[in-house]
Each structure stands twice: as C-alpha cells, then as structure tokens.
Amino acid sequence: PCIRDFDSYSYMREWQGSLLVGWFEPESKPAFEYGTVPTQNWKNYLQNNRSHWKPLWDKVVHRLPILKNIQPNVYNCPDNFTPDGRWILGESPEVKNYYVAVGMNGNSLQGAGGIGKEVAECLINGESTQEILPFGVQRFLDLHSNKQYLQQRTREVVGRNYAILYPHQCEYKYARKLRCSPLYSVLEERGAIFGVKMAYERPLYFDSTYRIVEYLQQLCSNDANIPVGGIVHTGMQNERGGYENDCILVRQSENSYFMVSPTSQQTRIYQWMSRHLPTDHSVGLNDVTSKYTVINLVGPKATGLLSELSNSNINLSPFTYKTANVAYASDVMIMSFTNTGESGYCLYIPSEYALHVYATLMEVGKDYGVRDVGVLTQRFMRIERFIPFWAEELTPFITPYEAGSGYSVKLNVNIYQYFIGKFALQYQKKQGVTKRLVLFVVNELDINKDVWPWGGEPIYRNNEFVGTVTSAGYGFATEKHICLGFISLPGPRHTQSNMNIVTTDFIMNPTTRYEIDIAGTRFPIKPHIYPLPIP
C-alpha cells in the first residue's frame, strides 16, 4: 500500500523492510546546473540540500508523529519531467520510424502497461489503436527543448502531481511570455488573464477586479483607488506606522499604475514592494527608471510655455496627468504637480527625446523668462512650502501624524479595509503624538553675514532642548531662512507614553520663546504647524 498526503506533497510506502518517504514538492530544484547530465558518477553532482527537504520532512513528522525521533537516511536521486507534466510518446516528427517513450514525470509504473502497448503497436503496425494526442511528441516546439526554459518550467511541474488543478485556472507561472502577439501589452492593461498554448500567450478572460488596486490598497496609507488619469500622494507604512516610502501614484489605466519615488529609494523600495507581491503572480512590478528623463517646469507661466509646444490641451486639473506630444517628442507624460509645491508640471520624457525637449523648452522659453535651476533650488522651495522629504523628515520611525501628513491617511475611507500600519496609526490618532514636525522661520538672521542653518542644529523652547533641525534652506518668497524639525516635550521621556503627548497648544503657545543654535549663536525662531500663506 502507498499513503499519499496531498497537503504535504508526500507519499509513504514500505520499502525493503523500511518506510520510504518521498515528495513531489511545490517548487523543485533542477538536478544539474545548465541541464547537463554528467556521463558518469552523477551522484557526485547532487548535493544534500537540507534547507530544501527539511521543511517537507517536518510536515511528514506532523502527519506521522512516530517519526519525530527518527534520523532519516536521505537519498537524492534525479528524475525526468516534461514541460507540461505529461508523458512523451509517439513517432518523432524529425526522424521517420523513430519512436519515443520518455518523460515519465515520476509516474512510470502507473502508465507502464499502456505505454508498453503503445510502443509495441507502433513498432509492429506503424500506428496506435489508442488515443494519445495529449501525450504525443508533436505537441512541442523546438523552444520547449531549450535548457534554460526547461530549468525554469520544471521547477513547478513536479508539485502539480499533488496539486488540485482546477480547469482553466492552473496556468504555469515560470517560463512565460515566450510568444506574444502585438496586442499583449494592450490586452494586459485591459485586465487580460493569459494562458499558454504552444507557448503562445492567449487571453483566457478579462478580470475586472484589478488585483493591482487590492495590492496597492494594502501597501498605501492613502486611497490608491483613484480614477484613471488621476494622481495621488501617499505613504507606504510599516507595522509601526513609520514610512517605508513616500511616493506619487499615477493611474495610467484600470490595471496599471506609474509610481514616482525619491531617487535614493530605487533599490530599497523595489525590494520592499517585491516582498509583498501576491504569490499568484497576478501583479507585476517593473523598474522603468532608465526609460525616462524628468524635467520640472515650475511657475505661473508653465502652462503657457508648454501649450506652445503641444497640440493637446495642457490646462490640467491639479493632480491629474495625460500623455501628449511635446515638440517632436511622442508619449511624454505630463503630470500636473511639481516637487516644489509650486504650480507647474512634471514631464516624464522617453529618454531618447530628452535632449530635444529640453533644447526646445529653453529656446521657446526665452519669451517666458525661463531659467535653469538645480535640485538645491527645488529643495529650498519644498522646505518653504513645508513639504517633508524622504530620509530627512520621513523615515521608518516617523509616522504621517508626526510629520503633519495625517490628512493623507485613509482610516475612514473603508473601515473594513486593512493596510500595513493601520492599527498603529489608529492608536496614534486616538492617543496623540510624542513628537511633531514644525516649520520655523528664522527672522533675525543676516544671510550675508551669519552662518546658515543646514540641518542638525538644536532647537530650544524657553531655554529647554526640545528637538533638532532636520532640513533647512532659504525661502525665496519670504526672504527668510526656513527650518523644519521635530519637537517633543523637554526632559527625560515618561515611561507612560500618554504623558509624552505633544499638543498644538504646547507648540503654538504665544508666550513661548523658541530659539535655534547655529554654530554657537542662538537666533529667535517662529513656529508654524501649517504651511506659510505664500501666494
């Protein structure tokens, strides 16, 4: 007798007076590197990978507790599997009278009688009396014998022996997108779910549930389910409620988003988001950073200038986008937001057109007084607009409520919808914050004589240390230096967190005197918990 445990992908049977346990694991390992089988001593090339079989063994012990104290003898033997998990039978299409019976997929005994009959009939009569279309060798192409393809595909073929394969719903995950029609990307954006036939990707059906929305709603603290063509600014939090990412989401279609994150996040956030992807591969993540060059067109004349270079209507509503031609460049993404808080547009230009678009903007822009500015100017402008920035104000240990961005948290959008960090943020909103980001205006600093603040300077409230400057810069509109920094209660922290709450009254008390120490000199500063009234 043979016992099969489909939950643990294992089978157990008597073998020469012992108990033999084997697996058809969900994700197997190719036996030999590059698919090349050694001509002799193949056992020397197989490693006893304990990390691979130990979790499987633990499940068997759970099923048969008597094995708990048994030290098993491990045998690592290869077997052959086909790209679709079915036997390969019949006459070779390349060589006449050459018959094959290979690829037993670990089930050679199960089909031995029928396979033997099939081979005998073909050799004697030249044809079969059985229906073998599902197993015919002609069901494959040359690409199915590609070794890299086989190494990828057979990883999941093994476990399908013990999986429940629902009709029309059990497509392969690996070694896909080999043969795609020109419509593939268009249909994918429209929600197509693809299946494979003869390596061709074909739309099985169109999914209107949009798993991408479900995925982003789990990661984002703001509501990501925005209309197509819309833009939303959101954080992605950890379980503490701290920031893992601060980004812009652009909804390009019902089933596709474009994300803009801080430059330093390119590797970090891709890794973090990849760890949270659905295991069924229903959502894909691609880094397209190198495909685009970004130009910020900032200022009240930005619409007029851009309208001269495009035949599309550029007068977009705030936080929307469209794809249009700019000068001779096609498919430029025009977003009605900037990284400075000022009016204007963010242009995401296919990199091959970037030089042309820039040159045209500068030439036509002469009549508009266009000027080049760098990232330092952008930095100063966003500080003056009280826009916190990644790795300075926003870190994994700072929450939206502490950064003054609680308005962007979707606690009440759908009370039944979970996102990472929701419970921590619910608690903090009810309890209060123990530190708060504040904007300070340095009124008495002479920009031509005094040392400028750059970040790290201590902040004092009534001569008591209460925080540190996180970023600072010159405000072009106010003509004053602006500092951002977190404020907490002075003195040692109380063991009870509710005794450390920082309130608006504590920060904005009119009798309170704030100072900043810049290189040993203290300057009076004025606090603000909301953006300055800049026109």
Short mmCIF file of C-alpha atoms in Angstrom, two decimals, residues 57-314:
data_model
loop_
_atom_site.label_atom_id
_atom_site.label_comp_id
_atom_site.label_asym_id
_atom_site.label_seq_id
_atom_site.Cartn_x
_atom_site.Cartn_y
_atom_site.Cartn_z
CA TRP A 57 10.20 16.37 6.41
CA ASP A 58 8.69 18.44 9.23
CA LYS A 59 5.28 18.15 7.57
CA VAL A 60 5.64 14.38 7.35
CA VAL A 61 6.52 14.23 11.05
CA HIS A 62 3.38 16.23 11.75
CA ARG A 63 1.39 13.60 9.85
CA LEU A 64 3.24 10.63 11.42
CA PRO A 65 4.47 11.74 14.89
CA ILE A 66 6.18 8.36 15.40
CA LEU A 67 8.91 9.62 13.06
CA LYS A 68 9.79 12.55 15.32
CA ASN A 69 12.86 10.93 16.88
CA ILE A 70 13.95 9.05 13.77
CA GLN A 71 17.12 10.08 11.95
CA PRO A 72 16.28 9.55 8.26
CA ASN A 73 18.66 8.31 5.60
CA VAL A 74 18.44 10.84 2.77
CA TYR A 75 18.68 9.73 -0.86
CA ASN A 76 18.86 12.41 -3.52
CA CYS A 77 18.04 10.94 -6.94
CA PRO A 78 17.10 12.74 -10.17
CA ASP A 79 14.02 12.05 -12.26
CA ASN A 80 12.82 13.45 -15.57
CA PHE A 81 9.85 15.75 -16.04
CA THR A 82 8.30 17.27 -19.16
CA PRO A 83 7.24 20.92 -19.65
CA ASP A 84 3.55 20.06 -19.18
CA GLY A 85 3.87 17.10 -16.80
CA ARG A 86 2.61 14.52 -19.30
CA TRP A 87 4.43 11.57 -20.90
CA ILE A 88 6.03 11.94 -24.33
CA LEU A 89 5.02 9.17 -26.74
CA GLY A 90 4.85 8.52 -30.45
CA GLU A 91 6.86 8.90 -33.64
CA SER A 92 9.41 11.68 -33.81
CA PRO A 93 8.37 14.39 -36.33
CA GLU A 94 12.02 14.75 -37.45
CA VAL A 95 13.01 11.08 -37.95
CA LYS A 96 10.73 8.52 -39.56
CA ASN A 97 10.19 5.24 -37.64
CA TYR A 98 11.90 6.71 -34.56
CA TYR A 99 9.53 6.18 -31.64
CA VAL A 100 9.89 7.70 -28.19
CA ALA A 101 8.51 6.82 -24.77
CA VAL A 102 10.15 9.24 -22.33
CA GLY A 103 9.39 11.83 -19.68
CA MET A 104 7.66 9.67 -17.12
CA ASN A 105 7.30 12.52 -14.57
CA GLY A 106 7.78 10.17 -11.63
CA ASN A 107 4.83 8.00 -12.71
CA SER A 108 6.44 5.33 -14.88
CA LEU A 109 4.79 2.40 -13.06
CA GLN A 110 1.37 3.98 -13.33
CA GLY A 111 1.50 4.00 -17.11
CA ALA A 112 3.80 1.05 -17.76
CA GLY A 113 1.16 -1.24 -19.26
CA GLY A 114 -0.40 1.29 -21.58
CA ILE A 115 2.92 2.76 -22.64
CA GLY A 116 4.31 -0.70 -23.44
CA LYS A 117 1.24 -1.47 -25.53
CA GLU A 118 1.56 1.84 -27.38
CA VAL A 119 5.22 1.28 -28.24
CA ALA A 120 4.58 -2.30 -29.38
CA GLU A 121 1.70 -1.31 -31.66
CA CYS A 122 3.68 1.50 -33.24
CA LEU A 123 6.69 -0.74 -33.89
CA ILE A 124 4.59 -3.55 -35.37
CA ASN A 125 1.74 -1.72 -37.14
CA GLY A 126 3.17 1.77 -37.58
CA GLU A 127 0.20 3.34 -35.81
CA SER A 128 -1.63 3.26 -32.50
CA THR A 129 -5.06 1.93 -31.61
CA GLN A 130 -5.21 4.24 -28.55
CA GLU A 131 -5.97 7.95 -28.21
CA ILE A 132 -2.61 9.51 -27.34
CA LEU A 133 -3.00 13.12 -28.55
CA PRO A 134 -2.44 14.52 -25.02
CA PHE A 135 0.87 12.62 -24.89
CA GLY A 136 2.06 12.97 -28.49
CA VAL A 137 5.58 14.25 -29.02
CA GLN A 138 4.24 16.57 -31.73
CA ARG A 139 2.68 18.83 -29.08
CA PHE A 140 6.07 20.51 -28.57
CA LEU A 141 8.19 23.01 -30.47
CA ASP A 142 11.96 23.43 -30.59
CA LEU A 143 11.74 26.11 -27.92
CA HIS A 144 10.40 23.52 -25.47
CA SER A 145 13.78 21.78 -25.56
CA ASN A 146 15.68 24.93 -24.61
CA LYS A 147 17.62 24.04 -21.45
CA GLN A 148 17.06 27.37 -19.74
CA TYR A 149 13.35 27.11 -20.46
CA LEU A 150 13.23 23.57 -19.06
CA GLN A 151 15.10 24.54 -15.90
CA GLN A 152 12.55 27.24 -15.18
CA ARG A 153 9.41 25.34 -16.14
CA THR A 154 10.14 22.02 -14.44
CA ARG A 155 10.51 23.76 -11.06
CA GLU A 156 6.71 23.85 -10.80
CA VAL A 157 5.84 20.76 -12.87
CA VAL A 158 6.84 18.36 -10.08
CA GLY A 159 4.39 19.69 -7.50
CA ARG A 160 1.45 19.64 -9.90
CA ASN A 161 1.30 15.87 -9.38
CA TYR A 162 -0.13 16.59 -5.92
CA ALA A 163 -1.90 19.89 -6.60
CA ILE A 164 -5.61 20.41 -7.24
CA LEU A 165 -5.65 21.56 -10.86
CA TYR A 166 -8.87 23.45 -11.44
CA PRO A 167 -9.94 23.57 -15.11
CA HIS A 168 -8.82 26.71 -16.98
CA GLN A 169 -7.32 28.21 -13.80
CA CYS A 170 -4.00 26.44 -13.36
CA GLU A 171 -1.63 28.08 -15.80
CA TYR A 172 2.12 27.87 -15.29
CA LYS A 173 3.99 30.72 -13.59
CA TYR A 174 7.51 30.19 -14.92
CA ALA A 175 8.97 30.38 -18.43
CA ARG A 176 6.18 32.59 -19.76
CA LYS A 177 5.87 35.38 -22.34
CA LEU A 178 7.81 33.49 -25.00
CA ARG A 179 5.38 34.07 -27.86
CA CYS A 180 3.26 37.20 -27.52
CA SER A 181 1.06 38.95 -30.04
CA PRO A 182 1.48 42.72 -30.66
CA LEU A 183 -1.71 43.19 -28.64
CA TYR A 184 -0.29 41.58 -25.49
CA SER A 185 0.55 44.77 -23.58
CA VAL A 186 -2.71 46.45 -24.60
CA LEU A 187 -4.81 43.50 -23.51
CA GLU A 188 -2.83 43.18 -20.28
CA GLU A 189 -3.66 46.79 -19.40
CA ARG A 190 -7.33 46.00 -20.03
CA GLY A 191 -7.22 43.23 -17.44
CA ALA A 192 -6.50 40.19 -19.59
CA ILE A 193 -5.55 37.00 -17.75
CA PHE A 194 -3.39 34.91 -20.06
CA GLY A 195 -2.96 31.21 -20.63
CA VAL A 196 -0.45 29.33 -22.76
CA LYS A 197 -0.99 27.13 -25.79
CA MET A 198 2.03 26.04 -27.84
CA ALA A 199 3.97 28.76 -25.92
CA TYR A 200 1.57 31.43 -27.21
CA GLU A 201 0.14 33.81 -24.61
CA ARG A 202 -3.62 33.95 -25.17
CA PRO A 203 -6.20 35.92 -23.13
CA LEU A 204 -8.35 33.47 -21.20
CA TYR A 205 -10.65 36.10 -19.75
CA PHE A 206 -10.68 39.71 -18.62
CA ASP A 207 -10.55 40.35 -14.90
CA SER A 208 -12.47 43.38 -13.68
CA THR A 209 -11.38 43.01 -10.05
CA TYR A 210 -7.96 44.60 -10.70
CA ARG A 211 -5.65 42.90 -8.22
CA ILE A 212 -3.26 45.84 -8.62
CA VAL A 213 -5.73 48.03 -6.71
CA GLU A 214 -6.03 45.46 -3.93
CA TYR A 215 -2.23 45.22 -3.77
CA LEU A 216 -1.69 48.98 -3.55
CA GLN A 217 -4.51 49.47 -1.05
CA GLN A 218 -2.67 47.05 1.23
CA LEU A 219 0.61 48.97 0.92
CA CYS A 220 -0.61 52.58 0.82
CA SER A 221 -1.90 54.62 3.74
CA ASN A 222 -3.78 56.90 1.32
CA ASP A 223 -6.56 55.76 -1.02
CA ALA A 224 -4.94 54.34 -4.17
CA ASN A 225 -8.25 53.61 -5.92
CA ILE A 226 -8.26 56.85 -7.89
CA PRO A 227 -9.79 57.49 -11.34
CA VAL A 228 -7.76 56.69 -14.44
CA GLY A 229 -5.67 59.78 -15.20
CA GLY A 230 -5.53 60.75 -11.54
CA ILE A 231 -2.53 61.27 -9.25
CA VAL A 232 -2.34 60.69 -5.51
CA HIS A 233 0.41 61.41 -3.00
CA THR A 234 0.72 58.60 -0.47
CA GLY A 235 2.97 56.99 2.06
CA MET A 236 3.69 53.30 2.40
CA GLN A 237 4.00 52.40 6.05
CA ASN A 238 5.43 49.60 8.17
CA GLU A 239 3.57 47.93 11.02
CA ARG A 240 4.70 50.71 13.38
CA GLY A 241 3.09 53.26 11.08
CA GLY A 242 6.50 54.59 10.02
CA TYR A 243 7.36 55.44 6.42
CA GLU A 244 8.81 52.82 4.11
CA ASN A 245 8.14 55.01 1.09
CA ASP A 246 6.81 58.45 0.20
CA CYS A 247 5.59 58.43 -3.37
CA ILE A 248 3.30 59.65 -6.12
CA LEU A 249 0.96 57.14 -7.79
CA VAL A 250 -0.31 57.82 -11.31
CA ARG A 251 -3.16 55.63 -12.53
CA GLN A 252 -2.47 55.04 -16.22
CA SER A 253 -5.28 52.53 -16.79
CA GLU A 254 -7.69 50.41 -14.78
CA ASN A 255 -4.96 47.83 -14.29
CA SER A 256 -1.72 49.85 -14.41
CA TYR A 257 -0.03 52.43 -12.17
CA PHE A 258 3.12 54.53 -12.55
CA MET A 259 4.95 55.25 -9.28
CA VAL A 260 7.35 58.11 -8.58
CA SER A 261 9.57 57.63 -5.51
CA PRO A 262 12.58 59.52 -4.12
CA THR A 263 15.76 58.87 -6.11
CA SER A 264 17.53 57.14 -3.23
CA GLN A 265 14.67 54.64 -2.98
CA GLN A 266 15.24 52.94 -6.35
CA THR A 267 16.71 49.72 -4.95
CA ARG A 268 15.20 49.78 -1.46
CA ILE A 269 11.54 50.26 -2.30
CA TYR A 270 11.65 47.83 -5.23
CA GLN A 271 12.86 45.14 -2.83
CA TRP A 272 10.26 46.07 -0.19
CA MET A 273 7.35 46.07 -2.64
CA SER A 274 8.53 42.83 -4.25
CA ARG A 275 8.32 41.07 -0.88
CA HIS A 276 4.62 41.98 -0.71
CA LEU A 277 3.66 40.91 -4.25
CA PRO A 278 0.85 38.31 -4.47
CA THR A 279 2.23 34.80 -4.69
CA ASP A 280 -0.05 34.00 -7.62
CA HIS A 281 1.90 36.46 -9.83
CA SER A 282 -1.29 38.41 -10.54
CA VAL A 283 0.61 41.68 -10.05
CA GLY A 284 3.88 42.59 -11.74
CA LEU A 285 6.48 45.19 -10.75
CA ASN A 286 8.90 46.78 -13.21
CA ASP A 287 11.64 49.37 -12.64
CA VAL A 288 11.39 51.81 -15.57
CA THR A 289 13.69 54.49 -14.12
CA SER A 290 16.16 54.39 -17.00
CA LYS A 291 13.43 54.81 -19.61
CA TYR A 292 12.58 58.37 -18.62
CA THR A 293 14.22 61.73 -18.11
CA VAL A 294 12.36 64.12 -15.80
CA ILE A 295 12.05 67.88 -16.26
CA ASN A 296 10.16 70.03 -13.76
CA LEU A 297 8.55 73.04 -15.42
CA VAL A 298 7.71 75.30 -12.48
CA GLY A 299 5.99 78.66 -12.27
CA PRO A 300 2.83 80.56 -13.26
CA LYS A 301 3.88 80.69 -16.93
CA ALA A 302 4.43 76.93 -17.24
CA THR A 303 1.04 76.29 -18.87
CA GLY A 304 1.57 78.99 -21.49
CA LEU A 305 5.02 77.73 -22.41
CA LEU A 306 4.01 74.08 -22.58
CA SER A 307 0.92 74.91 -24.65
CA GLU A 308 3.15 76.35 -27.37
CA LEU A 309 4.97 73.04 -27.68
CA SER A 310 1.97 70.69 -27.75
CA ASN A 311 -1.19 70.36 -29.79
CA SER A 312 -3.03 68.99 -26.74
CA ASN A 313 -4.90 70.88 -24.05
CA ILE A 314 -2.31 71.33 -21.29
#
